[in-house]
CSV table of C-alpha atoms in Angstrom, one decimal:
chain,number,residue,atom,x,y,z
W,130,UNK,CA,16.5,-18.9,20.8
W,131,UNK,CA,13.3,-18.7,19.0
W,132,UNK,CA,12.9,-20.3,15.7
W,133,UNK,CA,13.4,-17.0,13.3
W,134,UNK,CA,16.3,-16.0,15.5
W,135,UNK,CA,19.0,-17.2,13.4
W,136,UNK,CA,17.5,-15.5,10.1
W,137,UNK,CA,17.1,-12.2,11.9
W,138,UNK,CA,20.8,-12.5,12.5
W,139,UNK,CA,21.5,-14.0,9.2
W,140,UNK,CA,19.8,-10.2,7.9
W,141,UNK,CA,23.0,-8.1,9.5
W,142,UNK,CA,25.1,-10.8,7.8
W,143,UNK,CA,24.3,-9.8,4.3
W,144,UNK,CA,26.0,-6.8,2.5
W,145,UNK,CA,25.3,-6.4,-1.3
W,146,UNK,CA,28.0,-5.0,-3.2
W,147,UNK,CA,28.6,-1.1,-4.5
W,148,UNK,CA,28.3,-2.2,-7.9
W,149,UNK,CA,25.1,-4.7,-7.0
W,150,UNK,CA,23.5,-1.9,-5.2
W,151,UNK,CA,24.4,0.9,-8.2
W,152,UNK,CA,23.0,-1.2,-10.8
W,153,UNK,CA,20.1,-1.4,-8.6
W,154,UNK,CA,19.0,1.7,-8.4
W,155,UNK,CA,20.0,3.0,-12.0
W,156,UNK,CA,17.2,-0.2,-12.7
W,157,UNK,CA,14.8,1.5,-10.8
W,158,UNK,CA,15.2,5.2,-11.8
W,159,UNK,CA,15.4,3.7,-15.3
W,160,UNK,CA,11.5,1.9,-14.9
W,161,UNK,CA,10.1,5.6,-14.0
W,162,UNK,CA,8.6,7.1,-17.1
W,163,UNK,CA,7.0,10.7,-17.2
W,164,UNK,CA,3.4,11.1,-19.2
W,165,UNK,CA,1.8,14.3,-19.0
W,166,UNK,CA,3.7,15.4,-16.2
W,167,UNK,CA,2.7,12.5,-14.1
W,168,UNK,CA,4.6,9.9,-12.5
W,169,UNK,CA,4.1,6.7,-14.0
W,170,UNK,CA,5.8,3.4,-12.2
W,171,UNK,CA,6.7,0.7,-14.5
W,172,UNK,CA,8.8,-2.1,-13.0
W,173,UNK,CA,9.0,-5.1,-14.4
W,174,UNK,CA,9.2,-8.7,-12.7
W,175,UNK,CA,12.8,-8.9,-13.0
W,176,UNK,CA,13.8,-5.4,-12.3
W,177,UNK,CA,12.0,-5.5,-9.4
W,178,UNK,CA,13.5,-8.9,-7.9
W,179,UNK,CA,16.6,-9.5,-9.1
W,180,UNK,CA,17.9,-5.7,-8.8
W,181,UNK,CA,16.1,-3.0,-6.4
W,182,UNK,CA,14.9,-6.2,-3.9
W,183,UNK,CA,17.6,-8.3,-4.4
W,184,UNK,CA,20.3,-5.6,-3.5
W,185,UNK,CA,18.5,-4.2,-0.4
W,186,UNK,CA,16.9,-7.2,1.0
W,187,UNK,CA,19.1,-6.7,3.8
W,188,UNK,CA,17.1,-3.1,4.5
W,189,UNK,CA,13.6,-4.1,4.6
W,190,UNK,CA,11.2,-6.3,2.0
W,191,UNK,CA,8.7,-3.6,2.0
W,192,UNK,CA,7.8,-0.6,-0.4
W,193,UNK,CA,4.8,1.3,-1.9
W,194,UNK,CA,4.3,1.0,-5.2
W,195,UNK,CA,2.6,4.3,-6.9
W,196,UNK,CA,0.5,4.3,-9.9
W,197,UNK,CA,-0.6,7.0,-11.8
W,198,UNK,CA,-3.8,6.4,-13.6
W,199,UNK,CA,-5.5,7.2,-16.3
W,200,UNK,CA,-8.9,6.4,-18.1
W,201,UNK,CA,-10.7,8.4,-16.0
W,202,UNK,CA,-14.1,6.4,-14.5
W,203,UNK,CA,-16.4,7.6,-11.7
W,204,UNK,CA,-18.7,5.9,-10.0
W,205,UNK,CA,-22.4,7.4,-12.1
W,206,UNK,CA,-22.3,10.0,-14.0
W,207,UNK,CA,-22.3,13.7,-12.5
W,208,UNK,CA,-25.5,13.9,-10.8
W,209,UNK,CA,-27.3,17.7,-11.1
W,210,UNK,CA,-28.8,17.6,-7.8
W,211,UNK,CA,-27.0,20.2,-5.8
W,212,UNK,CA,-26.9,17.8,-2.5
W,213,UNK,CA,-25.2,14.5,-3.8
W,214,UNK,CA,-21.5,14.0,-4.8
W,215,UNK,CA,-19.8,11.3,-6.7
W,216,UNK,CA,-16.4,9.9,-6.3
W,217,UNK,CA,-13.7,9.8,-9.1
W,218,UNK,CA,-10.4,8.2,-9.6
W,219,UNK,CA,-8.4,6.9,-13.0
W,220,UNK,CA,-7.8,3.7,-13.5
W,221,UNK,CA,-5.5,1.9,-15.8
W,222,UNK,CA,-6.4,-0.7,-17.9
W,223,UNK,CA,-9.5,-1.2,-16.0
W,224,UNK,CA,-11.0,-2.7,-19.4
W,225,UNK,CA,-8.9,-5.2,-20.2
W,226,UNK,CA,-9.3,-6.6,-16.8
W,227,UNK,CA,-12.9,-6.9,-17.5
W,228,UNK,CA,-13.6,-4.4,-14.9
W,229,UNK,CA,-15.3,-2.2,-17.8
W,230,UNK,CA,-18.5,-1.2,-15.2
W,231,UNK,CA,-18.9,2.4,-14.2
W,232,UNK,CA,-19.0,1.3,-10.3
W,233,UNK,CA,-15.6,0.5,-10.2
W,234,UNK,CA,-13.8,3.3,-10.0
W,235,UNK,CA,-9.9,2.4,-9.3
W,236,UNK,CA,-7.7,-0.2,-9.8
W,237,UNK,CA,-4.1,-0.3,-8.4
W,238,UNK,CA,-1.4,-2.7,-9.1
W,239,UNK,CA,1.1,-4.8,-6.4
W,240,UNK,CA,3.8,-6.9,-7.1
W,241,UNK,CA,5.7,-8.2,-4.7
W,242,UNK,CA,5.6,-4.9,-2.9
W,243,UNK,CA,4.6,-6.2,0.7
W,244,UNK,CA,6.7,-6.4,3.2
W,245,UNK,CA,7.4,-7.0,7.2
W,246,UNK,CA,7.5,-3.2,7.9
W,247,UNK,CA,7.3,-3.6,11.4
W,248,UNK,CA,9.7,-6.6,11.3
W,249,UNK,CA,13.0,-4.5,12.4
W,250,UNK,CA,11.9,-2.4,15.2
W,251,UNK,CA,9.4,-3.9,16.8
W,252,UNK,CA,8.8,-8.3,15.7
W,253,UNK,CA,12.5,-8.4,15.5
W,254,UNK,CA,12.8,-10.9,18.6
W,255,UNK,CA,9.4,-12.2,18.7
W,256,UNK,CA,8.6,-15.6,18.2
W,257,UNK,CA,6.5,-15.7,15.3
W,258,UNK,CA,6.8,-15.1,11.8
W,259,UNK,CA,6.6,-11.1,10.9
W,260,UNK,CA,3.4,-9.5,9.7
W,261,UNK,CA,2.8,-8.9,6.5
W,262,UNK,CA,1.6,-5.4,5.2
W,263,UNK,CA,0.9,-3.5,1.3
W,264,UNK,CA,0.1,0.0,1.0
W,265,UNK,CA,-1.7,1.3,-2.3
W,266,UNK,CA,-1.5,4.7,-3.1
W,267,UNK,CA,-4.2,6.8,-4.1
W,268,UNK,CA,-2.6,9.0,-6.7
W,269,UNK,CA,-5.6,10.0,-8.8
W,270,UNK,CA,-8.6,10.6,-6.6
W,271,UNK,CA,-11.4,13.3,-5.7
W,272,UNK,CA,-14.7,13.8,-4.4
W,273,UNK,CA,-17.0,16.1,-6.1
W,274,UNK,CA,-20.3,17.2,-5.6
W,275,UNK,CA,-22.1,21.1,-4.4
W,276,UNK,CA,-22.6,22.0,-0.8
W,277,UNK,CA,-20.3,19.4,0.7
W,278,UNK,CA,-19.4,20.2,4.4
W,279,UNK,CA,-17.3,17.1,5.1
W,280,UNK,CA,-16.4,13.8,4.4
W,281,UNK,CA,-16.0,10.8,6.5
W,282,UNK,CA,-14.1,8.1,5.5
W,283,UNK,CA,-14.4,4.6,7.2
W,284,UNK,CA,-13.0,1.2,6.7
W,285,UNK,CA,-14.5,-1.7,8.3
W,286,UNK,CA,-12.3,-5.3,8.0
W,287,UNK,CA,-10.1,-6.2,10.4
W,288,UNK,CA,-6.7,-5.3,9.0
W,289,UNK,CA,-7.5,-3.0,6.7
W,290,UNK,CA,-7.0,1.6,7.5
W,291,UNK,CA,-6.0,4.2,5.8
W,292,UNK,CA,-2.5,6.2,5.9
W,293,UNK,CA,-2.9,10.2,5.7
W,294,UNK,CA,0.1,12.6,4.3
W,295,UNK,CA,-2.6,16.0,4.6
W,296,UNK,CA,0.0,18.2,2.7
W,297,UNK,CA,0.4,15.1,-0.1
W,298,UNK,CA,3.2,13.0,-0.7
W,299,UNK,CA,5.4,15.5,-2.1
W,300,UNK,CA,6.0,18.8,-1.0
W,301,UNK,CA,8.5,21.4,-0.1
W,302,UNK,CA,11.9,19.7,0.0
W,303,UNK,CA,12.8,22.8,2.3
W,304,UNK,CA,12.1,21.5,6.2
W,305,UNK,CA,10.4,24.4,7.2
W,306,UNK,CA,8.0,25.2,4.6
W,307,UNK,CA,7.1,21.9,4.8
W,308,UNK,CA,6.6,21.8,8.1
W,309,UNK,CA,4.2,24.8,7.8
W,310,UNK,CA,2.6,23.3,5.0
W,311,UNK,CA,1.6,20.2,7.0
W,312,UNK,CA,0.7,21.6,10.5
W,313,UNK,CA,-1.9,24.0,8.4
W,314,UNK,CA,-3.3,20.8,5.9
W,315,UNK,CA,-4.0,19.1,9.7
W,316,UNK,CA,-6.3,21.6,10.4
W,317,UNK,CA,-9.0,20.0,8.1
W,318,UNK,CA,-8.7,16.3,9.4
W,319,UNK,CA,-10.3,15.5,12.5
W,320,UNK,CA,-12.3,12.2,14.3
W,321,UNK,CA,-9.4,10.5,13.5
W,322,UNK,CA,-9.0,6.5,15.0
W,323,UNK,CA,-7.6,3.4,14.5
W,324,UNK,CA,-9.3,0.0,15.7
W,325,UNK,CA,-8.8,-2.3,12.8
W,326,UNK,CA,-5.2,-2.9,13.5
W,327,UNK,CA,-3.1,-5.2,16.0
W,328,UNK,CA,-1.1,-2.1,16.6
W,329,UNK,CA,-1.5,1.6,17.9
W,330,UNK,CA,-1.9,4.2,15.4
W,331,UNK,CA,1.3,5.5,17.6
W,332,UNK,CA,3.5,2.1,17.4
W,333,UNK,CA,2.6,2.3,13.4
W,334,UNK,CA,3.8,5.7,12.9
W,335,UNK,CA,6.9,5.0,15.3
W,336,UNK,CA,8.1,1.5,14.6
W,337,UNK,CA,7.2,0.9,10.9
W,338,UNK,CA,9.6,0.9,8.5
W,339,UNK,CA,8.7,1.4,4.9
W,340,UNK,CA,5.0,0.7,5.1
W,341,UNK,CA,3.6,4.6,3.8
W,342,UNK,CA,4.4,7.5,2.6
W,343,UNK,CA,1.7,9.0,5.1
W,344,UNK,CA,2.5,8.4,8.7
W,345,UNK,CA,-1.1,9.3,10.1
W,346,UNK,CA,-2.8,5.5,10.4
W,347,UNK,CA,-6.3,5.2,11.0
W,348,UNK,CA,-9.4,3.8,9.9
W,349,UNK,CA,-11.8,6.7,10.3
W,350,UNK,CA,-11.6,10.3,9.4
W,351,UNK,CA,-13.5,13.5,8.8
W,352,UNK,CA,-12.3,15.9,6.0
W,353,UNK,CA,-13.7,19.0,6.5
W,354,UNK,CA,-14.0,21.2,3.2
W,355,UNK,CA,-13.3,24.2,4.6
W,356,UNK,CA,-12.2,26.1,1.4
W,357,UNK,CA,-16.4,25.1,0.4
W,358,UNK,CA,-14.7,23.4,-3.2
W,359,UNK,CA,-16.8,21.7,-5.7
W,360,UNK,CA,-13.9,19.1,-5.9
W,361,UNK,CA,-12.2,17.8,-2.6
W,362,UNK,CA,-9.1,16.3,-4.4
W,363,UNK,CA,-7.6,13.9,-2.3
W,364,UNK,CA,-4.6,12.5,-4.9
W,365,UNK,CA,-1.6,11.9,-3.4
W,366,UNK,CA,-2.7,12.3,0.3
W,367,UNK,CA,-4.5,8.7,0.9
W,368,UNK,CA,-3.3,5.2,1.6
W,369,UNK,CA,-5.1,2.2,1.9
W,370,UNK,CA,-3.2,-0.1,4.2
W,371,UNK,CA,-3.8,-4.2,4.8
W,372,UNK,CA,-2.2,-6.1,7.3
W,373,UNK,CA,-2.0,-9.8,8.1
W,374,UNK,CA,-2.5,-10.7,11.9
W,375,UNK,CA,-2.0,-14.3,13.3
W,376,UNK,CA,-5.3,-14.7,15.1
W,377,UNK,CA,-6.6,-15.8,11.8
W,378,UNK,CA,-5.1,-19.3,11.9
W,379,UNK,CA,-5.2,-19.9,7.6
W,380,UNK,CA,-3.1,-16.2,7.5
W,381,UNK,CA,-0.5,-17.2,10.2
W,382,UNK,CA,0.2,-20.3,8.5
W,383,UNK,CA,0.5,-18.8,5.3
W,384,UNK,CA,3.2,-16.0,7.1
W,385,UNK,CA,5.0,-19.0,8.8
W,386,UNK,CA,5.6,-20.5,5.1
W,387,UNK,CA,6.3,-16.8,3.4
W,388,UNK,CA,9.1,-16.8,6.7
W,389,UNK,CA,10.3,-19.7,5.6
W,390,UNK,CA,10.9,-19.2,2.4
W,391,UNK,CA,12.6,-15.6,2.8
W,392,UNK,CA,15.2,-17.5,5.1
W,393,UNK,CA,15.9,-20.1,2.2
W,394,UNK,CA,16.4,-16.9,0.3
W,395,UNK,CA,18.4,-15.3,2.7
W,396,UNK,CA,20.4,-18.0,3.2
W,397,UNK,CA,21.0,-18.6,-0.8
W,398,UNK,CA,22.2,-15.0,-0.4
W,399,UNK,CA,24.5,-14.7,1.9
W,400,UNK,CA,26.6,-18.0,0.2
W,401,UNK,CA,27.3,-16.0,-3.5
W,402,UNK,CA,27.4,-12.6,-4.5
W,403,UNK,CA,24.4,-11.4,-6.4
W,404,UNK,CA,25.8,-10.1,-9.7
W,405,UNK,CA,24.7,-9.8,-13.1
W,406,UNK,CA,20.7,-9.8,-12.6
W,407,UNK,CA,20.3,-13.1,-12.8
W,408,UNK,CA,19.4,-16.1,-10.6
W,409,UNK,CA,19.6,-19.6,-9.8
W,410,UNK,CA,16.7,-21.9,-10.2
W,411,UNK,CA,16.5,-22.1,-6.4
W,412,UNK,CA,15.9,-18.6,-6.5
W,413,UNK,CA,13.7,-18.2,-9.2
W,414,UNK,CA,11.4,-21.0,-7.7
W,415,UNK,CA,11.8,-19.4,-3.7
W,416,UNK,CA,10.4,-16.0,-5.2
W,417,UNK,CA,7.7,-17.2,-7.7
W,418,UNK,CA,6.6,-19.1,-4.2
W,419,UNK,CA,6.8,-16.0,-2.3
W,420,UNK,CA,4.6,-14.1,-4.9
W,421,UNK,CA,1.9,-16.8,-4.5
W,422,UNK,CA,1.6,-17.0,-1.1
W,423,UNK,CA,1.8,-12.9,-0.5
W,424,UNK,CA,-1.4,-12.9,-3.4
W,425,UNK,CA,-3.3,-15.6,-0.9
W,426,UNK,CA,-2.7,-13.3,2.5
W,427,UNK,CA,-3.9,-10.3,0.4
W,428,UNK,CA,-7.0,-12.4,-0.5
W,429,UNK,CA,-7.7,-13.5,2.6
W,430,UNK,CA,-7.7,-10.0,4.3
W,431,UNK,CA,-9.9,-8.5,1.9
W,432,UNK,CA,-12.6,-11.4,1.4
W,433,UNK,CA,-15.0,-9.0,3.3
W,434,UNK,CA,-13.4,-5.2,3.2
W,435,UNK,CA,-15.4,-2.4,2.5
W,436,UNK,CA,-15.0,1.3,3.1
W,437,UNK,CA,-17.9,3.7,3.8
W,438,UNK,CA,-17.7,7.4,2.4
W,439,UNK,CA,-20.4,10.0,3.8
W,440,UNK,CA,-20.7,13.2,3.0
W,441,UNK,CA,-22.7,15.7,4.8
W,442,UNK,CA,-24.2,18.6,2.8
W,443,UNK,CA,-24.0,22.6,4.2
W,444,UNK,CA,-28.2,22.1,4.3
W,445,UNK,CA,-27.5,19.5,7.3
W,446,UNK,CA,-28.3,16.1,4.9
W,447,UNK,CA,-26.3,13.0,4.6
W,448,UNK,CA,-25.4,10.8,1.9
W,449,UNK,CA,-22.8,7.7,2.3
W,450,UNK,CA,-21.6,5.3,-0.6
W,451,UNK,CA,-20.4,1.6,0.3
W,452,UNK,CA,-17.1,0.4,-1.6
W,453,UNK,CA,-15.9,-2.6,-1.8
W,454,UNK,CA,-12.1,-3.3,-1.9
W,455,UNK,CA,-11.2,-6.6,-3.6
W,456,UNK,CA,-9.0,-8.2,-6.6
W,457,UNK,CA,-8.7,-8.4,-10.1
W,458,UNK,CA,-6.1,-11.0,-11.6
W,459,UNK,CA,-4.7,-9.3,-14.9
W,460,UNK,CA,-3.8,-11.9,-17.5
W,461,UNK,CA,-0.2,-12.2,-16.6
W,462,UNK,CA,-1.5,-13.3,-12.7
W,463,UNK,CA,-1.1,-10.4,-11.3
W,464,UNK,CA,-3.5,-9.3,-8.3
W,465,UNK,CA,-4.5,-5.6,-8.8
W,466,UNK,CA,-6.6,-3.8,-5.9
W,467,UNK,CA,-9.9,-2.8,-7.1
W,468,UNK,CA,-12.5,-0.4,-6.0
W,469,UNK,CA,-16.0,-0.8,-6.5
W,470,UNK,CA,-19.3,0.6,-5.5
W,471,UNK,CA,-21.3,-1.7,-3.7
C-alpha cells in the first residue's frame, strides 16, 4: 500500500449532506454579481472554504476562478504605424496593488483555486503526492494593431501552457450548434504543441478533471486572423495553465506537505458533519496552511515564466513582445497573477 493509499480511499468515504451541499451552492450563486453585463466572481475566504470546497471536497479540490476586469490598461499607447500592434486586457485594481505602470497589462486573482486535477483518473494509485495545477482565465483580452496576419503565442517555463476553448467559454447550450461553432473557430488555430508539461496534451485533455474550461493544452499556437480584424479579441477563449512537477525537489516537498495536510483535513471530515459554515480551529489552521503553501508552489513555478507574442504583418514583417508572468501580493495576502511587458 503506498503512503497516500489510505486518503484516496478515505475520499469515497466522505458524503456531505443535501442540506451541506444546497447551502453550498446557493453561497456560490449568491457571490456572482452582474456589472455591465459582465460576469463578475466575488467569493469570499469563507464562502469559498467552508461552503462550495468544503461540501464537494469529496469531488475534486480544483476550479477556475474567472474575473472580469475592468480599468482598462494596454501595454503603450496605440501606436499609428500601420505594422505594429499592442496588447490590451482590464485589470482590476491594478493600482492599489501598486502595479500603476502601463506595461502591466492584467492582473488575475487565485484563492485557493488549485487543485490535483489529474489526481482521480490518472495519480490515483501512484506513489507520490498529486500535482498541483491553477488555471487563470483570460476574460478581458485582445490584440490590436493594422495588417496583422497571425499571431503566435509561446510560453517558455517548464510547467507553464496555455488552455484553448476557440469558440469561447460559453456558447450555444444546444449540442449541435455548438458543435458547429467549434469545429469552424478550429479552423484559425494551428502549430499547436505542448512540451512544457509532464503530461500529453492528450492525457490533459482526457484525464484532467476540473483544471479548464478549454480542453486544447499547449504551449504554442498560431492564430491566424483570417477575418483581416483590426482587433483579434481573444476574451474568454485563453487559459494560462501552471503545474507543479516533482523533479524540482523544493516543489515536491512542498506537494508532499500540501498532501499531508488535505488528509488531516480529510480525515477531520469524515469524523463530524460539516454544518453551519463554520469550523474548528483544526480546520481553520489546516486551510490557512494549505493557502500558504499552494502561494509558495505557484511562486516557485513562475520565478522565471514568460510568454512570447509575435505577430506577423500582411507586408511579411515581424514583431514579438516578451511578457512576463509573475505575482502581486494585495494587502489582504493574496497572490494575484500579473502580466507584464518585459
Amino acid at each position: 500500500m503506498n503512503m497516500f493509499e489510505k486518503t484516496y480511499k478515505e475520499f469515497d468515504r466522505i458524503t456531505p449532506s443535501e442540506k451541506a451541499v444546497s447551502r453550498a451552492v446557493q453561497s456560490a450563486l449568491d457571490a456572482y454579481d452582474l456589472t455591465d453585463d459582465r460576469l463578475v466572481c466575488k467569493f469570499s475566504r469563507r464562502k469559498i472554504i467552508a461552503g462550495l470546497l468544503a461540501a464537494c471536497l469529496v469531488l475534486v479540490f480544483a476550479a477556475t476562478l474567472v474575473f472580469t476586469l475592468h480599468s482598462g490598461y494596454a501595454i503603450r499607447p496605440y501606436a499609428q504605424d500601420d505594422y505594429s500592434f499592442v496588447i490590451n486586457a482590464n485589470a482590476n485594481q491594478v493600482e492599489s496593488l501598486g502595479e500603476s505602470s502601463g506595461s502591466t497589462i492584467a492582473v488575475y486573482s487565485g484563492i485557493l483555486s488549485g487543485g490535483w486535477a489529474m489526481y482521480p483518473n490518472l495519480e490515483r494509485y501512484e506513489d507520490f503526492s498529486p500535482n498541483f495545477f491553477q488555471s487563470y482565465a483570460f476574460t478581458n483580452f485582445s490584440i490590436e494593431g493594422k495588417g496583422i496576419e497571425s499571431v503566435t503565442f509561446k510560453s517558455n517555463a517548464e510547467g507553464t501552457y496555455f488552455a484553448l476553448s476557440p469558440a469561447g467559454y460559453f456558447i450555444y447550450s444546444d449540442e449541435n450548434i455548438a458543435e458547429q461553432e467549434i469545429k469552424e473557430a478550429k479552423k484559425e488555430y494551428s502549430g499547436i504543441s505542448l512540451a512544457n508539461s509532464q503530461y500529453t496534451a492528450d492525457e490533459l485533455s482526457e484525464y484532467s478533471d476540473g483544471l479548464s474550461f478549454g480542453n486544447i493544452y499547449c504551449d504554442t499556437f498560431t492564430y491566424t486572423n483570417t477575418k483581416k480584424c483590426d482587433v483579434i479579441n481573444l476574451s474568454n477563449k485563453l487559459e494560462f495553465v501552471i503545474e507543479s512537477n516533482h523533479s524540482n525537489k523544493e516543489i515536491s516537498e512542498k506537494l508532499d506537505l500540501l498532501w499531508l495536510c488535505e488528509q488531516e483535513i480529510t480525515e477531520l471530515k469524515s469524523s463530524h458533519t460539516f454544518e453551519g459554515g463554520e469550523m474548528s480551529e483544526d480546520e481553520e489552521r489546516l486551510y490557512s496552511e494549505l493557502d500558504r503553501i499552494t502561494q509558495e508552489i505557484r511562486q516557485l513555478i513562475l520565478e522565471d515564466s514568460t510568454v512570447d507574442v509575435t505577430v506577423k504583418f500582411t507586408d511579411g514583417s515581424v514583431q514579438t513582445k516578451y511578457l512576463q508572468m509573475g505575482l502581486t501580493e494585495s494587502e489582504n495576502g493574496e497572490l494575484w497573477l500579473r502580466v507584464s511587458e518585459e
